[in-house]
Structure formats: structure tokens, C-alpha cells
Amino acid sequence: MSMELLTSLRQEINKVIIGQDYMVDRILIGLFTGGHILLEGVPGLAKSLTASTIAGVSGVGFKRIQFTPDLLPADILGTEIFNQKTGEFIIKKGPVFANLILADEINRAPAKVQSALLEAMQEQQITIGDTTYKLEKPFLVLATQNPLEQQGTYQLPEAQQDRFMMKLKVEYPNRQEERRILEQFGLGEEREVSFQQVLSREKITEIRKVVSRIHVDEKIKNYVLDIVLKTRENRQYIECGASPRATINLVKAAQGRAFLEERDYVTPDDIKAVVYDVLRHRIVLSYEAEADDMTPEKIIANLLELIRVP
């Protein structure tokens, strides 16, 4: 992917999304590495708009699933329907059969519905009845959730959270960005914002192959291992450390960031840039940590200080 194509991709996204560069970059990392993304933030921060915009600019099939307490797994995956004329069952495929899935407010549905996405996210396939269907590539799940202290939300199971490459903490825009949002969308008649398609499914597949070949030095691999293994040693504050999936995703996310920075090799700064997003949802805190007002971010920062940078 040339620098011009990457620049035009950002320009088209910025026609619709003002600010939120951190969120946009991390979603692009997910798109270019095949890693699913969990977005956490209060309503109104353009999480859903960013997902639909990136899907449009990328030229991939997009479906939005609104998670609610009464949602059923079949509403996501699809179901078998009996055809009285033929006397046979036919398959009605659900919205998960798309390239980019927006699982909106995923923590407003109970665990059995959330877990309906597990097979799709890990195996990239869906089983309906006795038949298994492969999902079309590229396949990516972007899930949004409100902070858990909000009313009517459910905790995501650890197995579900571990399927996400990164969990992003989406913050409010700054004053200048919010002024631009006001000028563009809040004054007078609402203006139609159009963008052009820059990528395609075939191009994304090519980019994923390029990203997977970005060089990771032995010292970087050992640095990643040092970080992940440290999460399993701190028994004071960490009840359960990061899984081997965290090790894999930390390297993949760093490769994606190196690609966005137009490098063909990973640096320690790439690891540091994505380590919070990759690990924050994979560290289960102990009661002592909560009593001492420790957060996953504080613990990760402390671990990084203990580990020598290559």
C-alpha cells in the first residue's frame, strides 16, 4: 500500500469523523491485521459512525447489530426455517454474514447472546443446525459498550473479551475538535457529507499479507514475552494474567502500527503504543487491587517500568 493510498484513506475518513485519531488508527490496525476491536465509551462519541464510515471507505459489506436484553442468538447467526411447500428446511442467514460487523452496545445483551459471536470471531465460521458456513473474508467485529457502571449493562465474559485484539477507551473530543463538530453538524441545515471508496476487499487481503510479513526482531519478541509473562507473576494485584492470545495479538497489533507508520519493521515504541489496548481487558484484577484503587492501566505502566527496553 503506497503512502498516497494511506493518506487518501485518512482524508476520506476525516471528511466524516472529526478528531478521534486514536480510535480511527486502532480500527485500521484491526482491519489490516484481522483483529477484532472493542470500543468502550459513553454514548455520542461517534463510535458507530466511525465503524460505518471505515466500512464505506474500505468497500466492504457492513451490518449493524443492536444488542438488547431480548435479543436471541438466532437474531445474530440466522436460523433454519421450514418451507411448507417443499417440506424442507431452508437457512435464513443472520447479519453476522458480512465483512464488518458492528455489535452495538454488546454489553446490553446477556452472556448467551454475546457468546453467539465466539465461533465467528475465532473460527470465522458459523454453525446453523448441522451445517457449518465459512464467513466471507475479510471479517472483522467492532463492538461498542458503555461503561459498566451505566444502568442495564452486563459484564462481558472473560472468554468473550479475550477474542478482541484490542479494547479502546474512547474519550471526549478536545475543545477545537468539538467546535469543528458544531460547525459541521450543529449549525443551520445538516450538510450531506460524502466520501469516496479507497479500498476493496481484495486490497485489504493484500494489505493483510504485507502486514504479516513486517519484520519482528528476536529482541522485540523477547520484549513482548517479558511483558506478558510479568502479568502472570504479579499475584498481589492480578488474579489472572494475560493469555497466549495476548502475546500473538501484541505482535500483530505492533505490526499494524508499524504499517501505518510506513515501516517494514517493528520497534519497541510500536509495542508501547498498543500494549495498553491489547492487555487492559485481559488482566483480571484481585480484590486487593480494587481496594488499593489500582487499574489495569496503572498495573501495565508499573510492569513496563520493570522491563528493560531492547
PDB file of C-alpha atoms in Angstrom:
ATOM      1  CA  MET A   1       0.000   0.000   0.000  1.00  0.00           C
ATOM      2  CA  SER A   2       1.536   3.248  -1.102  1.00  0.00           C
ATOM      3  CA  MET A   3       1.846   6.297   1.114  1.00  0.00           C
ATOM      4  CA  GLU A   4      -0.592   8.129  -1.201  1.00  0.00           C
ATOM      5  CA  LEU A   5      -3.262   5.470  -0.697  1.00  0.00           C
ATOM      6  CA  LEU A   6      -2.852   5.569   3.080  1.00  0.00           C
ATOM      7  CA  THR A   7      -3.065   9.376   3.007  1.00  0.00           C
ATOM      8  CA  SER A   8      -6.221   9.367   0.868  1.00  0.00           C
ATOM      9  CA  LEU A   9      -7.773   6.764   3.186  1.00  0.00           C
ATOM     10  CA  ARG A  10      -7.303   9.049   6.184  1.00  0.00           C
ATOM     11  CA  GLN A  11      -8.561  12.068   4.230  1.00  0.00           C
ATOM     12  CA  GLU A  12     -11.796  10.324   3.269  1.00  0.00           C
ATOM     13  CA  ILE A  13     -12.408   9.196   6.850  1.00  0.00           C
ATOM     14  CA  ASN A  14     -11.690  12.699   8.165  1.00  0.00           C
ATOM     15  CA  LYS A  15     -14.426  14.114   5.947  1.00  0.00           C
ATOM     16  CA  VAL A  16     -16.918  12.476   8.303  1.00  0.00           C
ATOM     17  CA  ILE A  17     -15.033  11.813  11.549  1.00  0.00           C
ATOM     18  CA  ILE A  18     -13.594  14.880  13.276  1.00  0.00           C
ATOM     19  CA  GLY A  19     -10.829  14.101  15.753  1.00  0.00           C
ATOM     20  CA  GLN A  20     -10.752  10.608  17.311  1.00  0.00           C
ATOM     21  CA  ASP A  21      -7.464   9.852  15.516  1.00  0.00           C
ATOM     22  CA  TYR A  22      -6.570   7.286  18.171  1.00  0.00           C
ATOM     23  CA  MET A  23      -9.791   5.328  17.598  1.00  0.00           C
ATOM     24  CA  VAL A  24      -9.526   5.526  13.805  1.00  0.00           C
ATOM     25  CA  ASP A  25      -5.901   4.319  13.794  1.00  0.00           C
ATOM     26  CA  ARG A  26      -6.668   1.386  16.100  1.00  0.00           C
ATOM     27  CA  ILE A  27      -9.651   0.305  13.981  1.00  0.00           C
ATOM     28  CA  LEU A  28      -7.429   0.454  10.878  1.00  0.00           C
ATOM     29  CA  ILE A  29      -4.889  -1.722  12.704  1.00  0.00           C
ATOM     30  CA  GLY A  30      -7.687  -4.200  13.354  1.00  0.00           C
ATOM     31  CA  LEU A  31      -8.824  -4.070   9.724  1.00  0.00           C
ATOM     32  CA  PHE A  32      -5.293  -4.643   8.409  1.00  0.00           C
ATOM     33  CA  THR A  33      -4.445  -7.461  10.845  1.00  0.00           C
ATOM     34  CA  GLY A  34      -7.794  -9.203  11.230  1.00  0.00           C
ATOM     35  CA  GLY A  35      -8.033  -8.346  14.928  1.00  0.00           C
ATOM     36  CA  HIS A  36     -11.434  -7.601  16.452  1.00  0.00           C
ATOM     37  CA  ILE A  37     -11.869  -4.331  18.368  1.00  0.00           C
ATOM     38  CA  LEU A  38     -13.884  -3.488  21.493  1.00  0.00           C
ATOM     39  CA  LEU A  39     -14.731   0.210  21.873  1.00  0.00           C
ATOM     40  CA  GLU A  40     -15.708   1.487  25.307  1.00  0.00           C
ATOM     41  CA  GLY A  41     -17.054   4.969  25.850  1.00  0.00           C
ATOM     42  CA  VAL A  42     -20.133   6.973  26.741  1.00  0.00           C
ATOM     43  CA  PRO A  43     -22.806   7.441  24.052  1.00  0.00           C
ATOM     44  CA  GLY A  44     -22.288  10.138  21.429  1.00  0.00           C
ATOM     45  CA  LEU A  45     -18.557   9.764  20.724  1.00  0.00           C
ATOM     46  CA  ALA A  46     -19.016   8.692  17.058  1.00  0.00           C
ATOM     47  CA  LYS A  47     -18.148   5.040  17.675  1.00  0.00           C
ATOM     48  CA  SER A  48     -20.909   3.717  15.400  1.00  0.00           C
ATOM     49  CA  LEU A  49     -20.364   6.465  12.814  1.00  0.00           C
ATOM     50  CA  THR A  50     -16.652   5.671  12.660  1.00  0.00           C
ATOM     51  CA  ALA A  51     -17.364   1.972  12.051  1.00  0.00           C
ATOM     52  CA  SER A  52     -19.822   2.633   9.219  1.00  0.00           C
ATOM     53  CA  THR A  53     -17.533   5.251   7.661  1.00  0.00           C
ATOM     54  CA  ILE A  54     -14.494   2.961   7.645  1.00  0.00           C
ATOM     55  CA  ALA A  55     -16.629   0.201   6.132  1.00  0.00           C
ATOM     56  CA  GLY A  56     -17.785   2.555   3.376  1.00  0.00           C
ATOM     57  CA  VAL A  57     -14.322   3.883   2.597  1.00  0.00           C
ATOM     58  CA  SER A  58     -12.969   0.315   2.602  1.00  0.00           C
ATOM     59  CA  GLY A  59     -15.632  -1.030   0.250  1.00  0.00           C
ATOM     60  CA  VAL A  60     -16.659  -3.952   2.467  1.00  0.00           C
ATOM     61  CA  GLY A  61     -20.064  -5.311   3.401  1.00  0.00           C
ATOM     62  CA  PHE A  62     -21.334  -3.744   6.634  1.00  0.00           C
ATOM     63  CA  LYS A  63     -24.027  -4.832   9.093  1.00  0.00           C
ATOM     64  CA  ARG A  64     -25.006  -3.253  12.399  1.00  0.00           C
ATOM     65  CA  ILE A  65     -26.497  -5.392  15.173  1.00  0.00           C
ATOM     66  CA  GLN A  66     -28.174  -3.527  18.023  1.00  0.00           C
ATOM     67  CA  PHE A  67     -27.736  -5.628  21.165  1.00  0.00           C
ATOM     68  CA  THR A  68     -30.716  -5.534  23.545  1.00  0.00           C
ATOM     69  CA  PRO A  69     -31.761  -7.664  26.544  1.00  0.00           C
ATOM     70  CA  ASP A  70     -34.364  -9.550  24.451  1.00  0.00           C
ATOM     71  CA  LEU A  71     -32.001 -10.400  21.565  1.00  0.00           C
ATOM     72  CA  LEU A  72     -31.586 -14.093  20.728  1.00  0.00           C
ATOM     73  CA  PRO A  73     -28.532 -15.885  19.253  1.00  0.00           C
ATOM     74  CA  ALA A  74     -30.578 -16.723  16.135  1.00  0.00           C
ATOM     75  CA  ASP A  75     -31.098 -12.985  15.564  1.00  0.00           C
ATOM     76  CA  ILE A  76     -27.335 -12.720  15.029  1.00  0.00           C
ATOM     77  CA  LEU A  77     -26.396 -16.013  13.384  1.00  0.00           C
ATOM     78  CA  GLY A  78     -29.528 -16.956  11.465  1.00  0.00           C
ATOM     79  CA  THR A  79     -31.870 -19.906  11.736  1.00  0.00           C
ATOM     80  CA  GLU A  80     -33.493 -22.821   9.949  1.00  0.00           C
ATOM     81  CA  ILE A  81     -36.970 -22.111   8.551  1.00  0.00           C
ATOM     82  CA  PHE A  82     -39.370 -24.878   7.455  1.00  0.00           C
ATOM     83  CA  ASN A  83     -40.668 -24.455   3.903  1.00  0.00           C
ATOM     84  CA  GLN A  84     -44.160 -25.956   3.823  1.00  0.00           C
ATOM     85  CA  LYS A  85     -44.246 -26.118   0.009  1.00  0.00           C
ATOM     86  CA  THR A  86     -41.097 -28.231  -0.328  1.00  0.00           C
ATOM     87  CA  GLY A  87     -41.210 -29.893   3.082  1.00  0.00           C
ATOM     88  CA  GLU A  88     -37.566 -28.911   3.659  1.00  0.00           C
ATOM     89  CA  PHE A  89     -35.704 -26.613   5.991  1.00  0.00           C
ATOM     90  CA  ILE A  90     -34.037 -23.575   4.449  1.00  0.00           C
ATOM     91  CA  ILE A  91     -31.378 -21.402   6.038  1.00  0.00           C
ATOM     92  CA  LYS A  92     -32.018 -17.743   6.688  1.00  0.00           C
ATOM     93  CA  LYS A  93     -28.617 -16.219   7.338  1.00  0.00           C
ATOM     94  CA  GLY A  94     -28.256 -13.581  10.041  1.00  0.00           C
ATOM     95  CA  PRO A  95     -26.480 -10.197   9.929  1.00  0.00           C
ATOM     96  CA  VAL A  96     -23.182 -11.786  11.010  1.00  0.00           C
ATOM     97  CA  PHE A  97     -22.699 -12.771   7.360  1.00  0.00           C
ATOM     98  CA  ALA A  98     -20.937  -9.542   6.369  1.00  0.00           C
ATOM     99  CA  ASN A  99     -17.340  -8.319   6.233  1.00  0.00           C
ATOM    100  CA  LEU A 100     -17.520  -5.742   9.012  1.00  0.00           C
ATOM    101  CA  ILE A 101     -19.930  -6.276  11.896  1.00  0.00           C
ATOM    102  CA  LEU A 102     -20.814  -3.505  14.328  1.00  0.00           C
ATOM    103  CA  ALA A 103     -22.029  -5.146  17.540  1.00  0.00           C
ATOM    104  CA  ASP A 104     -23.550  -2.021  19.041  1.00  0.00           C
ATOM    105  CA  GLU A 105     -23.796  -1.856  22.851  1.00  0.00           C
ATOM    106  CA  ILE A 106     -22.761  -5.501  23.133  1.00  0.00           C
ATOM    107  CA  ASN A 107     -22.949  -5.434  26.916  1.00  0.00           C
ATOM    108  CA  ARG A 108     -26.688  -4.691  26.874  1.00  0.00           C
ATOM    109  CA  ALA A 109     -27.392  -8.326  25.943  1.00  0.00           C
ATOM    110  CA  PRO A 110     -26.937 -11.321  28.284  1.00  0.00           C
ATOM    111  CA  ALA A 111     -23.951 -13.670  28.058  1.00  0.00           C
ATOM    112  CA  LYS A 112     -25.640 -16.346  25.911  1.00  0.00           C
ATOM    113  CA  VAL A 113     -26.200 -13.765  23.161  1.00  0.00           C
ATOM    114  CA  GLN A 114     -22.719 -12.275  23.451  1.00  0.00           C
ATOM    115  CA  SER A 115     -21.198 -15.751  23.173  1.00  0.00           C
ATOM    116  CA  ALA A 116     -23.036 -16.325  19.881  1.00  0.00           C
ATOM    117  CA  LEU A 117     -20.232 -14.336  18.279  1.00  0.00           C
ATOM    118  CA  LEU A 118     -17.440 -16.506  19.726  1.00  0.00           C
ATOM    119  CA  GLU A 119     -17.264 -19.056  16.909  1.00  0.00           C
ATOM    120  CA  ALA A 120     -17.476 -16.334  14.273  1.00  0.00           C
ATOM    121  CA  MET A 121     -14.688 -14.295  15.859  1.00  0.00           C
ATOM    122  CA  GLN A 122     -12.274 -17.152  16.428  1.00  0.00           C
ATOM    123  CA  GLU A 123     -13.011 -19.678  13.683  1.00  0.00           C
ATOM    124  CA  GLN A 124     -14.549 -17.273  11.130  1.00  0.00           C
ATOM    125  CA  GLN A 125     -17.390 -19.702  10.593  1.00  0.00           C
ATOM    126  CA  ILE A 126     -20.983 -20.175  11.777  1.00  0.00           C
ATOM    127  CA  THR A 127     -22.872 -23.369  12.562  1.00  0.00           C
ATOM    128  CA  ILE A 128     -26.636 -23.353  11.983  1.00  0.00           C
ATOM    129  CA  GLY A 129     -28.294 -26.682  12.661  1.00  0.00           C
ATOM    130  CA  ASP A 130     -25.968 -29.375  11.315  1.00  0.00           C
ATOM    131  CA  THR A 131     -24.287 -27.173   8.714  1.00  0.00           C
ATOM    132  CA  THR A 132     -21.184 -25.016   9.102  1.00  0.00           C
ATOM    133  CA  TYR A 133     -20.769 -21.952   6.917  1.00  0.00           C
ATOM    134  CA  LYS A 134     -17.485 -20.159   6.304  1.00  0.00           C
ATOM    135  CA  LEU A 135     -17.675 -16.385   6.664  1.00  0.00           C
ATOM    136  CA  GLU A 136     -16.530 -14.198   3.803  1.00  0.00           C
ATOM    137  CA  LYS A 137     -13.110 -12.598   4.188  1.00  0.00           C
ATOM    138  CA  PRO A 138     -12.100 -10.093   5.354  1.00  0.00           C
ATOM    139  CA  PHE A 139     -14.162 -10.494   8.532  1.00  0.00           C
ATOM    140  CA  LEU A 140     -13.956  -8.060  11.436  1.00  0.00           C
ATOM    141  CA  VAL A 141     -16.089  -7.437  14.523  1.00  0.00           C
ATOM    142  CA  LEU A 142     -16.221  -3.960  16.043  1.00  0.00           C
ATOM    143  CA  ALA A 143     -18.139  -3.998  19.299  1.00  0.00           C
ATOM    144  CA  THR A 144     -19.148  -0.973  21.342  1.00  0.00           C
ATOM    145  CA  GLN A 145     -20.015  -0.969  25.008  1.00  0.00           C
ATOM    146  CA  ASN A 146     -20.991   1.599  27.583  1.00  0.00           C
ATOM    147  CA  PRO A 147     -19.044   1.794  30.844  1.00  0.00           C
ATOM    148  CA  LEU A 148     -20.234  -0.939  33.195  1.00  0.00           C
ATOM    149  CA  GLU A 149     -21.452   1.459  35.830  1.00  0.00           C
ATOM    150  CA  GLN A 150     -24.237   2.517  33.462  1.00  0.00           C
ATOM    151  CA  GLN A 151     -27.672   1.042  34.131  1.00  0.00           C
ATOM    152  CA  GLY A 152     -28.787  -2.090  32.302  1.00  0.00           C
ATOM    153  CA  THR A 153     -25.388  -3.487  31.272  1.00  0.00           C
ATOM    154  CA  TYR A 154     -23.843  -6.948  31.619  1.00  0.00           C
ATOM    155  CA  GLN A 155     -20.203  -7.862  32.193  1.00  0.00           C
ATOM    156  CA  LEU A 156     -18.622  -9.459  29.104  1.00  0.00           C
ATOM    157  CA  PRO A 157     -17.338 -12.980  29.937  1.00  0.00           C
ATOM    158  CA  GLU A 158     -13.538 -13.296  30.014  1.00  0.00           C
ATOM    159  CA  ALA A 159     -13.631 -15.749  27.080  1.00  0.00           C
ATOM    160  CA  GLN A 160     -15.525 -13.191  25.015  1.00  0.00           C
ATOM    161  CA  GLN A 161     -13.183 -10.331  25.932  1.00  0.00           C
ATOM    162  CA  ASP A 162     -10.114 -12.399  25.063  1.00  0.00           C
ATOM    163  CA  ARG A 163     -11.379 -12.737  21.468  1.00  0.00           C
ATOM    164  CA  PHE A 164     -10.869  -8.998  20.979  1.00  0.00           C
ATOM    165  CA  MET A 165      -7.387  -7.984  19.878  1.00  0.00           C
ATOM    166  CA  MET A 166      -7.744  -4.565  21.498  1.00  0.00           C
ATOM    167  CA  LYS A 167     -10.043  -2.741  23.870  1.00  0.00           C
ATOM    168  CA  LEU A 168     -10.079   1.007  23.274  1.00  0.00           C
ATOM    169  CA  LYS A 169     -11.033   3.668  25.793  1.00  0.00           C
ATOM    170  CA  VAL A 170     -12.763   6.289  23.639  1.00  0.00           C
ATOM    171  CA  GLU A 171     -12.514   9.784  25.126  1.00  0.00           C
ATOM    172  CA  TYR A 172     -14.310  13.079  24.511  1.00  0.00           C
ATOM    173  CA  PRO A 173     -13.000  15.320  21.691  1.00  0.00           C
ATOM    174  CA  ASN A 174     -10.985  18.380  22.710  1.00  0.00           C
ATOM    175  CA  ARG A 175     -12.373  21.923  22.501  1.00  0.00           C
ATOM    176  CA  GLN A 176     -11.114  22.635  18.968  1.00  0.00           C
ATOM    177  CA  GLU A 177     -12.446  19.334  17.628  1.00  0.00           C
ATOM    178  CA  GLU A 178     -15.831  19.849  19.257  1.00  0.00           C
ATOM    179  CA  ARG A 179     -16.016  23.344  17.736  1.00  0.00           C
ATOM    180  CA  ARG A 180     -15.441  21.803  14.287  1.00  0.00           C
ATOM    181  CA  ILE A 181     -18.164  19.222  15.004  1.00  0.00           C
ATOM    182  CA  LEU A 182     -20.523  22.055  15.940  1.00  0.00           C
ATOM    183  CA  GLU A 183     -19.705  23.977  12.754  1.00  0.00           C
ATOM    184  CA  GLN A 184     -20.161  20.963  10.509  1.00  0.00           C
ATOM    185  CA  PHE A 185     -23.164  19.243  12.035  1.00  0.00           C
ATOM    186  CA  GLY A 186     -24.820  21.584  14.527  1.00  0.00           C
ATOM    187  CA  LEU A 187     -25.455  24.910  12.805  1.00  0.00           C
ATOM    188  CA  GLY A 188     -28.084  25.546  10.148  1.00  0.00           C
ATOM    189  CA  GLU A 189     -29.160  22.814   7.761  1.00  0.00           C
ATOM    190  CA  GLU A 190     -27.480  19.468   8.162  1.00  0.00           C
ATOM    191  CA  ARG A 191     -24.996  19.074   5.335  1.00  0.00           C
ATOM    192  CA  GLU A 192     -24.615  15.835   3.445  1.00  0.00           C
ATOM    193  CA  VAL A 193     -21.055  14.571   3.876  1.00  0.00           C
ATOM    194  CA  SER A 194     -19.868  12.291   1.091  1.00  0.00           C
ATOM    195  CA  PHE A 195     -16.723  10.230   0.813  1.00  0.00           C
ATOM    196  CA  GLN A 196     -15.120   8.055  -1.814  1.00  0.00           C
ATOM    197  CA  GLN A 197     -14.265   4.379  -1.610  1.00  0.00           C
ATOM    198  CA  VAL A 198     -10.498   3.960  -1.396  1.00  0.00           C
ATOM    199  CA  LEU A 199     -10.032   0.260  -0.649  1.00  0.00           C
ATOM    200  CA  SER A 200     -11.653  -3.018  -1.645  1.00  0.00           C
ATOM    201  CA  ARG A 201     -11.927  -6.480  -0.129  1.00  0.00           C
ATOM    202  CA  GLU A 202      -9.154  -7.704  -2.417  1.00  0.00           C
ATOM    203  CA  LYS A 203      -6.892  -4.790  -1.460  1.00  0.00           C
ATOM    204  CA  ILE A 204      -7.453  -5.406   2.247  1.00  0.00           C
ATOM    205  CA  THR A 205      -6.484  -9.063   1.771  1.00  0.00           C
ATOM    206  CA  GLU A 206      -3.265  -7.919   0.055  1.00  0.00           C
ATOM    207  CA  ILE A 207      -2.507  -5.466   2.855  1.00  0.00           C
ATOM    208  CA  ARG A 208      -3.002  -8.179   5.495  1.00  0.00           C
ATOM    209  CA  LYS A 209      -0.363 -10.294   3.768  1.00  0.00           C
ATOM    210  CA  VAL A 210       2.043  -7.331   3.707  1.00  0.00           C
ATOM    211  CA  VAL A 211       1.450  -6.573   7.400  1.00  0.00           C
ATOM    212  CA  SER A 212       2.017 -10.207   8.406  1.00  0.00           C
ATOM    213  CA  ARG A 213       5.470 -10.055   6.773  1.00  0.00           C
ATOM    214  CA  ILE A 214       6.616  -6.956   8.683  1.00  0.00           C
ATOM    215  CA  HIS A 215       9.866  -7.882  10.423  1.00  0.00           C
ATOM    216  CA  VAL A 216       9.819  -8.604  14.164  1.00  0.00           C
ATOM    217  CA  ASP A 217      13.323  -8.867  15.628  1.00  0.00           C
ATOM    218  CA  GLU A 218      14.191 -11.526  18.198  1.00  0.00           C
ATOM    219  CA  LYS A 219      14.748  -8.793  20.793  1.00  0.00           C
ATOM    220  CA  ILE A 220      11.231  -7.465  20.172  1.00  0.00           C
ATOM    221  CA  LYS A 221       9.766 -10.967  20.541  1.00  0.00           C
ATOM    222  CA  ASN A 222      11.547 -11.389  23.875  1.00  0.00           C
ATOM    223  CA  TYR A 223      10.337  -7.931  24.968  1.00  0.00           C
ATOM    224  CA  VAL A 224       6.738  -8.987  24.256  1.00  0.00           C
ATOM    225  CA  LEU A 225       7.235 -12.259  26.151  1.00  0.00           C
ATOM    226  CA  ASP A 226       8.714 -10.392  29.127  1.00  0.00           C
ATOM    227  CA  ILE A 227       5.659  -8.124  29.284  1.00  0.00           C
ATOM    228  CA  VAL A 228       3.044 -10.866  29.015  1.00  0.00           C
ATOM    229  CA  LEU A 229       4.794 -13.225  31.441  1.00  0.00           C
ATOM    230  CA  LYS A 230       5.064 -10.412  34.010  1.00  0.00           C
ATOM    231  CA  THR A 231       1.264 -10.210  34.098  1.00  0.00           C
ATOM    232  CA  ARG A 232       1.225 -13.808  35.349  1.00  0.00           C
ATOM    233  CA  GLU A 233       3.785 -13.192  38.112  1.00  0.00           C
ATOM    234  CA  ASN A 234       2.114 -10.299  39.942  1.00  0.00           C
ATOM    235  CA  ARG A 235      -0.107 -12.246  42.318  1.00  0.00           C
ATOM    236  CA  GLN A 236      -0.716  -9.263  44.589  1.00  0.00           C
ATOM    237  CA  TYR A 237      -2.892  -7.329  42.164  1.00  0.00           C
ATOM    238  CA  ILE A 238      -3.519  -9.713  39.249  1.00  0.00           C
ATOM    239  CA  GLU A 239      -5.804 -12.679  39.810  1.00  0.00           C
ATOM    240  CA  CYS A 240      -5.460 -13.925  36.232  1.00  0.00           C
ATOM    241  CA  GLY A 241      -2.745 -12.815  33.794  1.00  0.00           C
ATOM    242  CA  ALA A 242      -2.820 -12.399  30.028  1.00  0.00           C
ATOM    243  CA  SER A 243      -3.284 -15.461  27.828  1.00  0.00           C
ATOM    244  CA  PRO A 244      -1.032 -16.638  24.963  1.00  0.00           C
ATOM    245  CA  ARG A 245      -3.537 -14.946  22.655  1.00  0.00           C
ATOM    246  CA  ALA A 246      -2.325 -11.658  24.153  1.00  0.00           C
ATOM    247  CA  THR A 247       1.242 -12.460  23.061  1.00  0.00           C
ATOM    248  CA  ILE A 248       0.126 -13.107  19.488  1.00  0.00           C
ATOM    249  CA  ASN A 249      -2.105 -10.039  19.347  1.00  0.00           C
ATOM    250  CA  LEU A 250       0.525  -7.740  20.836  1.00  0.00           C
ATOM    251  CA  VAL A 251       2.891  -8.611  17.983  1.00  0.00           C
ATOM    252  CA  LYS A 252       0.156  -8.374  15.333  1.00  0.00           C
ATOM    253  CA  ALA A 253      -1.047  -5.003  16.622  1.00  0.00           C
ATOM    254  CA  ALA A 254       2.542  -3.700  16.655  1.00  0.00           C
ATOM    255  CA  GLN A 255       2.966  -4.856  13.052  1.00  0.00           C
ATOM    256  CA  GLY A 256      -0.211  -2.981  12.157  1.00  0.00           C
ATOM    257  CA  ARG A 257       1.054   0.198  13.800  1.00  0.00           C
ATOM    258  CA  ALA A 258       4.409  -0.130  12.015  1.00  0.00           C
ATOM    259  CA  PHE A 259       2.473  -0.390   8.741  1.00  0.00           C
ATOM    260  CA  LEU A 260       0.537   2.796   9.492  1.00  0.00           C
ATOM    261  CA  GLU A 261       3.852   4.466  10.307  1.00  0.00           C
ATOM    262  CA  GLU A 262       5.111   3.234   6.902  1.00  0.00           C
ATOM    263  CA  ARG A 263       7.854   0.997   8.291  1.00  0.00           C
ATOM    264  CA  ASP A 264       8.644  -2.617   7.428  1.00  0.00           C
ATOM    265  CA  TYR A 265       9.906  -3.464  10.915  1.00  0.00           C
ATOM    266  CA  VAL A 266       8.546  -3.268  14.476  1.00  0.00           C
ATOM    267  CA  THR A 267      10.155  -1.032  17.116  1.00  0.00           C
ATOM    268  CA  PRO A 268       9.774  -1.020  20.924  1.00  0.00           C
ATOM    269  CA  ASP A 269       7.693   2.156  20.537  1.00  0.00           C
ATOM    270  CA  ASP A 270       5.168   0.180  18.486  1.00  0.00           C
ATOM    271  CA  ILE A 271       4.829  -2.283  21.366  1.00  0.00           C
ATOM    272  CA  LYS A 272       4.441   0.520  23.912  1.00  0.00           C
ATOM    273  CA  ALA A 273       1.844   2.268  21.742  1.00  0.00           C
ATOM    274  CA  VAL A 274      -0.518  -0.727  21.626  1.00  0.00           C
ATOM    275  CA  VAL A 275       0.289  -2.609  24.846  1.00  0.00           C
ATOM    276  CA  TYR A 276      -2.439  -0.900  26.924  1.00  0.00           C
ATOM    277  CA  ASP A 277      -5.092  -1.620  24.290  1.00  0.00           C
ATOM    278  CA  VAL A 278      -4.045  -5.274  23.982  1.00  0.00           C
ATOM    279  CA  LEU A 279      -3.695  -6.054  27.706  1.00  0.00           C
ATOM    280  CA  ARG A 280      -6.212  -3.903  29.609  1.00  0.00           C
ATOM    281  CA  HIS A 281      -9.131  -6.318  29.088  1.00  0.00           C
ATOM    282  CA  ARG A 282      -7.041  -9.450  29.615  1.00  0.00           C
ATOM    283  CA  ILE A 283      -5.897  -8.674  33.160  1.00  0.00           C
ATOM    284  CA  VAL A 284      -8.313  -9.808  35.884  1.00  0.00           C
ATOM    285  CA  LEU A 285      -7.726  -7.706  38.985  1.00  0.00           C
ATOM    286  CA  SER A 286      -7.698  -9.112  42.525  1.00  0.00           C
ATOM    287  CA  TYR A 287      -9.833  -7.718  45.350  1.00  0.00           C
ATOM    288  CA  GLU A 288      -6.677  -6.198  46.795  1.00  0.00           C
ATOM    289  CA  ALA A 289      -6.067  -4.261  43.576  1.00  0.00           C
ATOM    290  CA  GLU A 290      -9.574  -2.842  43.652  1.00  0.00           C
ATOM    291  CA  ALA A 291      -9.186  -1.936  47.316  1.00  0.00           C
ATOM    292  CA  ASP A 292      -5.943  -0.093  46.532  1.00  0.00           C
ATOM    293  CA  ASP A 293      -7.623   1.727  43.603  1.00  0.00           C
ATOM    294  CA  MET A 294      -5.391   0.024  41.056  1.00  0.00           C
ATOM    295  CA  THR A 295      -6.480  -0.121  37.424  1.00  0.00           C
ATOM    296  CA  PRO A 296      -5.213  -2.316  34.564  1.00  0.00           C
ATOM    297  CA  GLU A 297      -3.565   0.790  33.088  1.00  0.00           C
ATOM    298  CA  LYS A 298      -1.644   1.515  36.297  1.00  0.00           C
ATOM    299  CA  ILE A 299      -0.511  -2.101  36.551  1.00  0.00           C
ATOM    300  CA  ILE A 300       0.649  -2.182  32.911  1.00  0.00           C
ATOM    301  CA  ALA A 301       2.580   1.060  33.457  1.00  0.00           C
ATOM    302  CA  ASN A 302       4.288  -0.453  36.507  1.00  0.00           C
ATOM    303  CA  LEU A 303       5.185  -3.605  34.566  1.00  0.00           C
ATOM    304  CA  LEU A 304       6.726  -1.581  31.735  1.00  0.00           C
ATOM    305  CA  GLU A 305       8.980   0.216  34.195  1.00  0.00           C
ATOM    306  CA  LEU A 306      10.343  -3.115  35.422  1.00  0.00           C
ATOM    307  CA  ILE A 307      11.207  -4.469  31.969  1.00  0.00           C
ATOM    308  CA  ARG A 308      14.292  -3.411  30.073  1.00  0.00           C
ATOM    309  CA  VAL A 309      13.551  -1.948  26.640  1.00  0.00           C
ATOM    310  CA  PRO A 310      15.626  -3.578  23.841  1.00  0.00           C
TER     311      PRO A 310
END
